[in-house]
Coordinates of C-alpha atoms and ligand atoms in Angstrom, one line a residue:
X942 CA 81.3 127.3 -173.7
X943 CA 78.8 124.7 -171.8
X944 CA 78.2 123.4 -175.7
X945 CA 82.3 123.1 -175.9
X946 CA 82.3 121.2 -172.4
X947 CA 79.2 118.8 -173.5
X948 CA 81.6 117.9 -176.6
X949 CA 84.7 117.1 -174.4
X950 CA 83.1 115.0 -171.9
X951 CA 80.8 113.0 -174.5
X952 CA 83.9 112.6 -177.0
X953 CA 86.9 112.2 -174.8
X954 CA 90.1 112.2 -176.7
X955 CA 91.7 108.9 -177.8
X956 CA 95.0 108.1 -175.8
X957 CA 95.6 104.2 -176.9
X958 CA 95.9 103.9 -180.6
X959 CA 95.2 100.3 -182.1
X960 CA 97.4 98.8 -185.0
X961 CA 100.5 100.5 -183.5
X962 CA 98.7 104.3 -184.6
X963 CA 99.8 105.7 -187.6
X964 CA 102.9 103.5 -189.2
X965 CA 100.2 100.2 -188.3
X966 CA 97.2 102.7 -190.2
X967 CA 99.7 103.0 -193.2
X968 CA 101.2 99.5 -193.1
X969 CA 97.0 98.0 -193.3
X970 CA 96.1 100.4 -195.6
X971 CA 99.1 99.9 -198.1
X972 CA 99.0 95.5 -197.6
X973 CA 95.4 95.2 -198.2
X974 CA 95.2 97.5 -201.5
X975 CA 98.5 95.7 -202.6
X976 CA 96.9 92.2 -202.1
X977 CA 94.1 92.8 -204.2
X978 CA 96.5 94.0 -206.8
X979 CA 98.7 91.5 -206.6
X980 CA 96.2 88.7 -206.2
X981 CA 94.4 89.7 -209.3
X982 CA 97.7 89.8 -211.2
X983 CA 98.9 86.3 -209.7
X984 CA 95.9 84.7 -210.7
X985 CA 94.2 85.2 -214.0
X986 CA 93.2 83.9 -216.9
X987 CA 96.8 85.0 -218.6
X988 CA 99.1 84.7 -215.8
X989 CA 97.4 81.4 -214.3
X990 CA 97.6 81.3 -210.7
X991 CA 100.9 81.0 -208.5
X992 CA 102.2 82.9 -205.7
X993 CA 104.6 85.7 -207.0
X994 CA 107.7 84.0 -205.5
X995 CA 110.3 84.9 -208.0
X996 CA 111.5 87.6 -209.9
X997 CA 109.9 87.4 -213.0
X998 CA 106.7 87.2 -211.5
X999 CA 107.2 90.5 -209.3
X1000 CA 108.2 91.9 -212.6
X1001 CA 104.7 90.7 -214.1
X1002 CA 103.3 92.7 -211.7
X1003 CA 105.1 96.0 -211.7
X1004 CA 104.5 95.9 -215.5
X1005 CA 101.1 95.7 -215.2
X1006 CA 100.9 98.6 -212.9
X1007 CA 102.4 100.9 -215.5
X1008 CA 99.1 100.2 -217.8
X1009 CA 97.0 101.6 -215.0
X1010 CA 95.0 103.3 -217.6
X1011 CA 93.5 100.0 -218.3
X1012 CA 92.0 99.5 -215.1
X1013 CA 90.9 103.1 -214.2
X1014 CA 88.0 102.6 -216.2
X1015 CA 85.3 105.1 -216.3
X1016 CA 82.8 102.8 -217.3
X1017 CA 83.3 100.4 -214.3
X1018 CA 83.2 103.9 -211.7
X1019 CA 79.8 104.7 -212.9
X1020 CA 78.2 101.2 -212.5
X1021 CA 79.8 100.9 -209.4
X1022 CA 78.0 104.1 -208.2
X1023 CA 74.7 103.1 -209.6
X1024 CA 74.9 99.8 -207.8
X1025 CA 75.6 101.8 -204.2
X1026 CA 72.8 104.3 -205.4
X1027 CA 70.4 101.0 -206.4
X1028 CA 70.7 100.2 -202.8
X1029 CA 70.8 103.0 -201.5
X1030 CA 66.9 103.8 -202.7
X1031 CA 65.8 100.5 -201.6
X1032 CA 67.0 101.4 -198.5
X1033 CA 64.7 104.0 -198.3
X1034 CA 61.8 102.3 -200.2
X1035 CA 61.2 99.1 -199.0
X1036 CA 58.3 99.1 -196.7
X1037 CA 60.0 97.4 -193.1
X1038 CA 60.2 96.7 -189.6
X1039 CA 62.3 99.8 -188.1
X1040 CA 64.2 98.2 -184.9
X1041 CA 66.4 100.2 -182.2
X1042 CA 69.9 100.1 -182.0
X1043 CA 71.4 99.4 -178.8
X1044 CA 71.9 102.7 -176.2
X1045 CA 74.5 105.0 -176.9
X1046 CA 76.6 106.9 -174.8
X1047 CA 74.6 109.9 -175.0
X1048 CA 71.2 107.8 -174.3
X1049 CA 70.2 107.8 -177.4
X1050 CA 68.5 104.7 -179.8
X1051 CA 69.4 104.8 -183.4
X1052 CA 66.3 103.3 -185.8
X1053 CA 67.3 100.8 -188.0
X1054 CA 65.1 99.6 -191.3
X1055 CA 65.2 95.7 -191.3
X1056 CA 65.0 95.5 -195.4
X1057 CA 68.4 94.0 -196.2
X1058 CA 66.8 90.7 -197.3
X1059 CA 63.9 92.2 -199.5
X1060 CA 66.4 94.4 -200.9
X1061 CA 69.0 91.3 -201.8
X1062 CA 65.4 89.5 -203.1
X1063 CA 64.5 93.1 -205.7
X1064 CA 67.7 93.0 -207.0
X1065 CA 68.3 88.9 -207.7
X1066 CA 64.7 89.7 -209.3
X1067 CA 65.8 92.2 -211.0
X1068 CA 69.0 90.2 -212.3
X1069 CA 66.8 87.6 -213.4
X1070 CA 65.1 89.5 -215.4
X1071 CA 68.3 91.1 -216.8
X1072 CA 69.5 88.2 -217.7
X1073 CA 65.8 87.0 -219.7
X1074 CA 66.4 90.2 -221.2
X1075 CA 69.7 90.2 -222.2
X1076 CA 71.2 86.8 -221.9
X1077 CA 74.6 86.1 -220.1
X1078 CA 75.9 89.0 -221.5
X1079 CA 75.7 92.1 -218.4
X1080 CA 77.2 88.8 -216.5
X1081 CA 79.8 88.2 -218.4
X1082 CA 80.7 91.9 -218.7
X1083 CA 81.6 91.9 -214.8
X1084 CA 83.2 88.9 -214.3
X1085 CA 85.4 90.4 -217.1
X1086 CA 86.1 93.7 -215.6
X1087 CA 86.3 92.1 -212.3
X1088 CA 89.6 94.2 -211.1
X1089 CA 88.2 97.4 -212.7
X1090 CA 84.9 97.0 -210.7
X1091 CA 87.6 96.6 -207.7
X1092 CA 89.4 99.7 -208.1
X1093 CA 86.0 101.6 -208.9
X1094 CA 85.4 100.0 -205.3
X1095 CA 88.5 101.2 -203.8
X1096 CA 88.2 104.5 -204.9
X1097 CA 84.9 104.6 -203.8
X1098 CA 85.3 103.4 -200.6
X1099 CA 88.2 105.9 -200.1
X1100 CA 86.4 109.0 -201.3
X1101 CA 83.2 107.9 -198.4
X1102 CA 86.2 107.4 -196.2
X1103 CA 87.3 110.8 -196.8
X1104 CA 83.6 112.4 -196.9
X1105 CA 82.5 110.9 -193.5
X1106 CA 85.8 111.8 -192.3
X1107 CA 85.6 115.4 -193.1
X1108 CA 81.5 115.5 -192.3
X1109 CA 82.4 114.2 -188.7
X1110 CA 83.5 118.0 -188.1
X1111 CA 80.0 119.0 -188.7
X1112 CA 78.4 120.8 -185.1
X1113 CA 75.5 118.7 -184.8
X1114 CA 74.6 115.4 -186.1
X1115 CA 71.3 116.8 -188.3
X1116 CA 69.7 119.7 -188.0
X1117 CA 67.0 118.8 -186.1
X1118 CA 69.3 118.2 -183.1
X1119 CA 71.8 121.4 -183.7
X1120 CA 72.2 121.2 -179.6
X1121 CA 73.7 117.7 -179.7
X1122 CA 77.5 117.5 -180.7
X1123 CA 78.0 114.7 -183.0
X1124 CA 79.1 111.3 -181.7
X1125 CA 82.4 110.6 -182.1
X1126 CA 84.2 106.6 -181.9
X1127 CA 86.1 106.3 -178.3
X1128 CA 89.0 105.0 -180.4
X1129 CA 88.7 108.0 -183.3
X1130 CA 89.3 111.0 -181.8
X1131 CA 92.8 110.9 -181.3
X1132 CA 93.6 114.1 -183.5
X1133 CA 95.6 112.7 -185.8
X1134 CA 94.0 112.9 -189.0
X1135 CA 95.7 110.3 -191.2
X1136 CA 94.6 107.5 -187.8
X1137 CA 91.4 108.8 -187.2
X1138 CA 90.7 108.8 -191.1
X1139 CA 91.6 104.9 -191.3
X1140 CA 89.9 103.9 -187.9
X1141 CA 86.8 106.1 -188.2
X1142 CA 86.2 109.1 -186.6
X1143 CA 82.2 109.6 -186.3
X1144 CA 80.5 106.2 -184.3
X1145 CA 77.6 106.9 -186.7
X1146 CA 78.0 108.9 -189.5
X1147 CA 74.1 109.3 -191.1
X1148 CA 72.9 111.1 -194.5
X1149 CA 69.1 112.3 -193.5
X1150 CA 68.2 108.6 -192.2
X1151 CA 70.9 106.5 -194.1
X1152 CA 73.2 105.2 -191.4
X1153 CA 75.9 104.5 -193.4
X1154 CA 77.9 102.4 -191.7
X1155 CA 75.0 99.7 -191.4
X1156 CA 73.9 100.2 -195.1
X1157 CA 77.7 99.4 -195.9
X1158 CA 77.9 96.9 -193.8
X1159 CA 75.5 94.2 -195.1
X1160 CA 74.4 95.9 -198.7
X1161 CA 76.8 96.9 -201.4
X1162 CA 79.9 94.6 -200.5
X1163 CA 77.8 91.3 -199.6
X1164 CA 75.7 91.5 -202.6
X1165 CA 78.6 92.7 -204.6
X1166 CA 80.1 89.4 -203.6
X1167 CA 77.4 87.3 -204.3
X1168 CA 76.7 89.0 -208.1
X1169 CA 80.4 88.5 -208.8
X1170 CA 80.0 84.7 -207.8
X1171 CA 76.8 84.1 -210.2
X1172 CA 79.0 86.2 -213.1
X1173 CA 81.9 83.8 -212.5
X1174 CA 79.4 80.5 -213.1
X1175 CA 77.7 82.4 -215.9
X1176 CA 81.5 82.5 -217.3
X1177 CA 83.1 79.5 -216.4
X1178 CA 80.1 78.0 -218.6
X1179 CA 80.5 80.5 -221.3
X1180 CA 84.5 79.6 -221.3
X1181 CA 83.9 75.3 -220.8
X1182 CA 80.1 74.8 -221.5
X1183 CA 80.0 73.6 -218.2
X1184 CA 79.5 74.3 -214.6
X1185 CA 82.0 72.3 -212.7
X1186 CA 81.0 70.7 -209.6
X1187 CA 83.5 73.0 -207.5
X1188 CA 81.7 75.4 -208.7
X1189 CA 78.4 74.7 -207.3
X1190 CA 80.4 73.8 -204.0
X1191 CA 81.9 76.9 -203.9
X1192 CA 78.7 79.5 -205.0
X1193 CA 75.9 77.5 -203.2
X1194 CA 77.4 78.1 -199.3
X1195 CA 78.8 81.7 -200.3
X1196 CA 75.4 82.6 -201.3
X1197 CA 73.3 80.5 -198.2
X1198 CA 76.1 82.6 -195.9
X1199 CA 75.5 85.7 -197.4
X1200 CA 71.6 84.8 -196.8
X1201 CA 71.9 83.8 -193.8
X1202 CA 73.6 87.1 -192.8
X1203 CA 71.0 89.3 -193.8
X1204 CA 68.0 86.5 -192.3
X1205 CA 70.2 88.1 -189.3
X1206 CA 70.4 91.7 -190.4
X1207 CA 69.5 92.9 -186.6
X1208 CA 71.8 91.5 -185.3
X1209 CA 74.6 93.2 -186.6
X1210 CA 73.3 95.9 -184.5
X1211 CA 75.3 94.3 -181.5
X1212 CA 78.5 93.5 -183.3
X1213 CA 81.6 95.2 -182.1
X1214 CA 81.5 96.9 -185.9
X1215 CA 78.1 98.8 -184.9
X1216 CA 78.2 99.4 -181.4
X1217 CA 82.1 100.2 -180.9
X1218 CA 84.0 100.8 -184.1
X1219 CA 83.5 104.4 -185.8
X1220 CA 83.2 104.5 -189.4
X1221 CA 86.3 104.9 -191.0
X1222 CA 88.4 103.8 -193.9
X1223 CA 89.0 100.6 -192.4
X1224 CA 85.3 99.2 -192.4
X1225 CA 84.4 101.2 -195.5
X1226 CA 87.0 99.5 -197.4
X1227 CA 86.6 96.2 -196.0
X1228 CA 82.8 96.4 -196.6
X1229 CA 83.1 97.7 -200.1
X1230 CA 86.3 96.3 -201.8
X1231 CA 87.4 93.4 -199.6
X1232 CA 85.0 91.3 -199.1
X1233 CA 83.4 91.3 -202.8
X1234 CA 86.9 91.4 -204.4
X1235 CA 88.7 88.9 -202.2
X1236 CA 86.3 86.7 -200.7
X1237 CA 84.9 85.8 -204.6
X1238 CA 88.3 84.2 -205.6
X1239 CA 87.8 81.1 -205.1
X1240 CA 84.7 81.7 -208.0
X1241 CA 86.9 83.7 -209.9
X1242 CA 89.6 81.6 -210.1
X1243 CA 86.9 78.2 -210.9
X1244 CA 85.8 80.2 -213.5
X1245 CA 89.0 80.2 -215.7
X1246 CA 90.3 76.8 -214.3
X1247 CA 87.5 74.3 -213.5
X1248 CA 87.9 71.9 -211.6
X1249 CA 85.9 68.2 -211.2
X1250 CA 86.0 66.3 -208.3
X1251 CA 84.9 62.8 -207.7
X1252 CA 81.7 61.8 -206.2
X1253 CA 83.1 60.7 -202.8
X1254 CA 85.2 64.3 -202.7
X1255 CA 81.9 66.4 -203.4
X1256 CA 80.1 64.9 -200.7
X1257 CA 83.0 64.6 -198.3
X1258 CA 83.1 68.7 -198.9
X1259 CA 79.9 69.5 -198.9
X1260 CA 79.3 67.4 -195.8
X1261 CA 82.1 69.3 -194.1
X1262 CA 80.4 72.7 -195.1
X1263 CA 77.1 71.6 -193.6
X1264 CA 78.5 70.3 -190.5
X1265 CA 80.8 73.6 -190.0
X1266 CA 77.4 75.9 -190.8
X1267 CA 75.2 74.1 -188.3
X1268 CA 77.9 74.3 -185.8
X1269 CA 78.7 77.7 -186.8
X1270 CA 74.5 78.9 -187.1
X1271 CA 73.4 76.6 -184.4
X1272 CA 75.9 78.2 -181.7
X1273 CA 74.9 81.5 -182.0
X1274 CA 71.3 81.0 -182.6
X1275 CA 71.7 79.5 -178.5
X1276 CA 73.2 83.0 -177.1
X1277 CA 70.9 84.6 -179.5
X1278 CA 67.8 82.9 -178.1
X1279 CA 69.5 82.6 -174.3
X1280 CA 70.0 86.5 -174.5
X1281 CA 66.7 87.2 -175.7
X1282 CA 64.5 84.7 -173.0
X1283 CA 67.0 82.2 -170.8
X1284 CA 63.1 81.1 -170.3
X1285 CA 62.5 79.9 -173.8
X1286 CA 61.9 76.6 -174.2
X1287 CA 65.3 75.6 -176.7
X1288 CA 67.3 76.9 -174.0
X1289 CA 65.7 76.8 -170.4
X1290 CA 67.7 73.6 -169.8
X1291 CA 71.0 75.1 -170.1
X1292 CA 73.5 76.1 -167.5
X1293 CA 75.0 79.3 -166.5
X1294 CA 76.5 81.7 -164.5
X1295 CA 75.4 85.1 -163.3
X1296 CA 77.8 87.9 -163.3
X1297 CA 77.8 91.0 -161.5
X1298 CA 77.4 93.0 -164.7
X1299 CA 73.8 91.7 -164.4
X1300 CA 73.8 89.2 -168.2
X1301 CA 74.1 85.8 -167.8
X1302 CA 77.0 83.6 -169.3
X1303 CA 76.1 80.2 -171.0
X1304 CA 78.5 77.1 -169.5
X1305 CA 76.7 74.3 -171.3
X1306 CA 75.6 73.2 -174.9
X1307 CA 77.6 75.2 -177.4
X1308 CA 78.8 77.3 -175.0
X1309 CA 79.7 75.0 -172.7
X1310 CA 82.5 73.5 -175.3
X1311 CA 84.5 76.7 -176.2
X1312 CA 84.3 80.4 -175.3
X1313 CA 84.4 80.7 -179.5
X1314 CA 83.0 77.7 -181.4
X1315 CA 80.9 79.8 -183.3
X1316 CA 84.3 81.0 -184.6
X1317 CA 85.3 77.5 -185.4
X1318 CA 82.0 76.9 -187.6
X1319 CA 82.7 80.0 -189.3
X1320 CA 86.7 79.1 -190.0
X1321 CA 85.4 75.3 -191.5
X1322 CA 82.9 76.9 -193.2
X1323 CA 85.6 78.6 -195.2
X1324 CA 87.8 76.3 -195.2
X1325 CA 85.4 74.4 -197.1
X1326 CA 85.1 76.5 -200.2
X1327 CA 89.1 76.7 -200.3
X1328 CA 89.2 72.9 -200.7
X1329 CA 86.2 72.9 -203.2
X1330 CA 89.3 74.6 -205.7
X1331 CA 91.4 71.6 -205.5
X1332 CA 95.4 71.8 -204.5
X1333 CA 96.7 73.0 -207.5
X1334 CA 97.4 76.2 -206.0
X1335 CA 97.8 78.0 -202.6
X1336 CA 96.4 81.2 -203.6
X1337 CA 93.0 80.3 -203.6
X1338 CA 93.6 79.4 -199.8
X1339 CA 93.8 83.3 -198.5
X1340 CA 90.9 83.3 -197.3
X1341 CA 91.2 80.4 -194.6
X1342 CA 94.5 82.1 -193.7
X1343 CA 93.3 85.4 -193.1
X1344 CA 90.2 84.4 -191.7
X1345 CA 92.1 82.8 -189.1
X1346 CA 94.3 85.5 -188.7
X1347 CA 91.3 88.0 -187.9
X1348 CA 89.0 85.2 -185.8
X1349 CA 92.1 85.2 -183.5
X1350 CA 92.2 89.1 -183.3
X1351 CA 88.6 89.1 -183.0
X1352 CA 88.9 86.6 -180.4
X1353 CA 91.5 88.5 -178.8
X1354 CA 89.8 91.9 -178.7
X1355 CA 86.5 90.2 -177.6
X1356 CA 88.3 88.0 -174.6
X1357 CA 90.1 92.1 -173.8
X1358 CA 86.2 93.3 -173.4
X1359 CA 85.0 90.7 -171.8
X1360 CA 88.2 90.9 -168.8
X1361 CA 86.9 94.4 -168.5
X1362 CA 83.2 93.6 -168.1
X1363 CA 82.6 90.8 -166.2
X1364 CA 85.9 91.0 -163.9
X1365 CA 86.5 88.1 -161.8
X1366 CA 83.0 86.4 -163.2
X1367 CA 85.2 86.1 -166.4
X1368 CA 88.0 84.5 -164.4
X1369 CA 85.0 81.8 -163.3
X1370 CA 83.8 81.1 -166.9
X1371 CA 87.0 80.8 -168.2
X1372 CA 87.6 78.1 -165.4
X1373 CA 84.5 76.4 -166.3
X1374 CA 85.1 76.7 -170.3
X1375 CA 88.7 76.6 -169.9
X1376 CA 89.1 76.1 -174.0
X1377 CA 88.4 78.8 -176.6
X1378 CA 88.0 77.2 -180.1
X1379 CA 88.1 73.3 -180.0
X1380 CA 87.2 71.3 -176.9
X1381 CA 90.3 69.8 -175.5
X1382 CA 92.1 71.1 -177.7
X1383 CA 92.8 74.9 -177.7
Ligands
NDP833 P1 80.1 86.6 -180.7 O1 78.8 86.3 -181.4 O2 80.9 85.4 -180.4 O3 79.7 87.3 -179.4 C1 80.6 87.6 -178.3 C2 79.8 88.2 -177.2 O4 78.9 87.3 -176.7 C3 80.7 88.5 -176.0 O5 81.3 89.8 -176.2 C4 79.7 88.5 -174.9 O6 78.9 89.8 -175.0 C5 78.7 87.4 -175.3 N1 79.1 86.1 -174.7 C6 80.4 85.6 -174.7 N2 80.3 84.3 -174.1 C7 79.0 84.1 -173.8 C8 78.3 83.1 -173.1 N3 79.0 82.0 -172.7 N4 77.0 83.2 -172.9 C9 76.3 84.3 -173.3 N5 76.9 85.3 -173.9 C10 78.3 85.3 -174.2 O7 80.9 87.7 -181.5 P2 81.0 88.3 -182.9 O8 80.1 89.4 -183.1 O9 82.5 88.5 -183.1 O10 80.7 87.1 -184.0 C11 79.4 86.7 -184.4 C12 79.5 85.8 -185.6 O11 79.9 86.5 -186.8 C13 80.5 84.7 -185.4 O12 80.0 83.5 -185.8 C14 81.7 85.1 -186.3 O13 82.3 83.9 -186.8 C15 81.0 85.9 -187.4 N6 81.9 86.8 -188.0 C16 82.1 86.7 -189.4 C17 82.9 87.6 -190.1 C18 83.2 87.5 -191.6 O14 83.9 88.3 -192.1 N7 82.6 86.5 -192.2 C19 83.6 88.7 -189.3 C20 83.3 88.7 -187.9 C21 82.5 87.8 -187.3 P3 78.1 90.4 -173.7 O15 78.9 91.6 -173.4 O16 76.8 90.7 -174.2 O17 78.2 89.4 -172.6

């Protein structure tokens, strides 16, 4: 009974339900497995690349949903699970710092192992060496069973969905702690199994020591990304004989950013995904099959159609990419280094405010110009690699437009937490950085 009562007041149920609950659960889950269908049909080799705006085009695609058997290939299922697995054991093997997460609401500190940047450096080793070995030829293998790697993904994704679903019903969360009820999200215990299912149910779902929400996070989806990108260069030269200059603009920042996240690996530890969001389908698809399968277009879609751009272009875009990162990297290495000493030397001379929560709030330097122009960076950034594939067709533009689209939720959700923090101290920042993306502007 006192066990029953622990559970209650540790997991209280979940009253507010984001995305509109259930029909807003079935509505993302539905849009975002048809968008990676219907991009991959829209643009391809055979099909070239247009928006499906008319009727024949819609037909294209329904037709070639009725050769499923094509695409549900066994082949691409188990090297998708032996890429996860790969990982997975370097997860465990690669000698590491081990860092603490942030508190939790039962006082506890997860451990993390810092080893997301070794392990991205064993396996582009170990690629190299595949490709000494073998030539372009494993390469070229995946960048031509690109959408049957992406349903291997989504069916992996939604069977871990499912498992850490079901495994969040578990009494404890290990054995050695079998008087501890398991952690659940504060948004996914609402009882409804279909919501809690997409939004994630357990905060921090953990196999012996693999947390995996954090090894998803970083691991299998970002370095699936980046292997997919290298495989579409590998064929765009084995199509043309060539690597097109897009090309090069497109891969080389993809790969830095994907870099650059795990130079940063502790700091997810922070982010809203970590600290707030439960694991669910939601992140486990997002980590697994949307980011490699969607946010590699661009390559993908280079790699069939090069495209050259002059001189003056290239360096016009790759000027705009390096100006975006810095603003992007520089803005939040400021809070990062303000948050971790305001006394450190890059940052002593900046201004703030103290709040009532007891952190300090940045009003000068980056912080100074918008509440979110490390958002901004990030969008350019982006925006960047769409340009790189020229303007013969909007599709390879998805990514700026839903990047936008979840900056402003982010943005939204962040501005929501911050309200609830920091009260009326938030009511003085905003007054003092009155402008959330671009100074002056918005
Ligand atoms: P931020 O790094 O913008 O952090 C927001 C938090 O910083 C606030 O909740 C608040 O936390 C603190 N804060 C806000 N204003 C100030 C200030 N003036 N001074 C000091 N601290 C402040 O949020 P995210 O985690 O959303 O983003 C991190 C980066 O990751 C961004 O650059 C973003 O673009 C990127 N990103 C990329 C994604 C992708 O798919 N590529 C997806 C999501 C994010 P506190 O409670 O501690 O005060």
């Amino acid at each position: 009974m006192a066990r029953k009562r622990d559970t209650q007041s540790l997991n209280p149920v979940t009253v507010h339900r984001e995305f509109f609950g259930v029909p807003g659960a079935v509505t993302v889950m539905t849009v975002t497995v048809s968008v990676v269908y219907i991009w991959y049909f829209s643009c391809n080799p055979e099909a070239g690349c247009q928006l499906p705006l008319t009727g024949a085009r819609w037909k294209h695609i329904f037709a070639a949903s009725t050769n499923y058997r094509a695409y549900l290939f066994l082949d691409a299922i188990i090297y998708y699970a032996l890429w996860w697995s790969w990982l997975a054991m370097l997860y465990f093997v690669i000698p590491c710092p081990v860092v603490q997460g942030v508190e939790l609401r039962n006082g506890r500190r997860l451990q993390y192992p810092i080893n997301g940047l070794s392990s991205f450096l064993v396996t582009l080793g170990t690629a190299l060496l595949v490709y000494v070995a073998n030539g372009p030829k494993p390469f070229l293998w995946i960048a031509d069973h690109y959408f049957q790697l992406a349903v291997a993904s989504v069916i992996f994704s939604t069977s871990q969905a499912l498992f850490v679903y079901l495994y969040s019903f578990r009494k404890s969360p290990s054995q050695n702690d079998s008087n501890e009820p398991v952690m659940l999200a504060l948004a996914g215990n609402s009882g409804n199994p279909l919501y809690d299912f997409f939004i994630g149910r357990e905060l921090n779902p953990r196999i012996g020591s693999l947390d995996l929400k954090f090894f998803n996070e970083l691991r299998p989806g970002i370095m699936g990304w980046v292997l997919l990108n290298v495989s579409f260069a590998i064929k765009q030269h084995a199509r043309f004989g060539f690597v097109s200059n897009s090309m090069w603009l497109v891969i080389v920042p993809q790969i830095w950013y994907c870099i650059d996240t795990l130079l940063f690996e502790r700091k997810v530890l922070t982010t809203m995904d970590i600290v707030t969001d439960g694991f669910g389908w939601m992140l486990s698809f997002g980590d697994l099959t949307w980011v490699p399968a969607m946010y590699s277009l661009q390559a993908r879609y280079l790699s069939f159609n090069p495209v050259h751009h002059s001189t003056f272009l290239a360096v016009l875009i790759a000027a705009m990419a390096l100006g975006s990162f810095l603003v992007f990297r520089l803005s939040n290495s400021e809070k990062n280094a303000f948050r971790r000493n305001p006394n450190d030397p890059s940052v002593k001379h900046l201004e703030y405010i103290t709040t009532e929560a007891g952190t300090k709030l940045l009003v000068s330097g980056w912080w100074g110009m918008a509440r979110h122009i490390n958002y901004t960076g990030d969008w350019l950034y982006g925006l960047a690699q769409c340009l790189a594939t020229g303007f013969n067709t909007p599709m390879t533009y998805f990514f700026a437009v839903y990047f936008l689209v979840l900056l402003i939720h982010r943005n939204y959700r962040d501005e929501c937490k911050c309200r609830e923090k920091y009260k009326k101290d938030w009511t003085r920042y905003c007054e003092r950085v009155p402008y959330m993306f671009i100074p002056h502007i918005i």
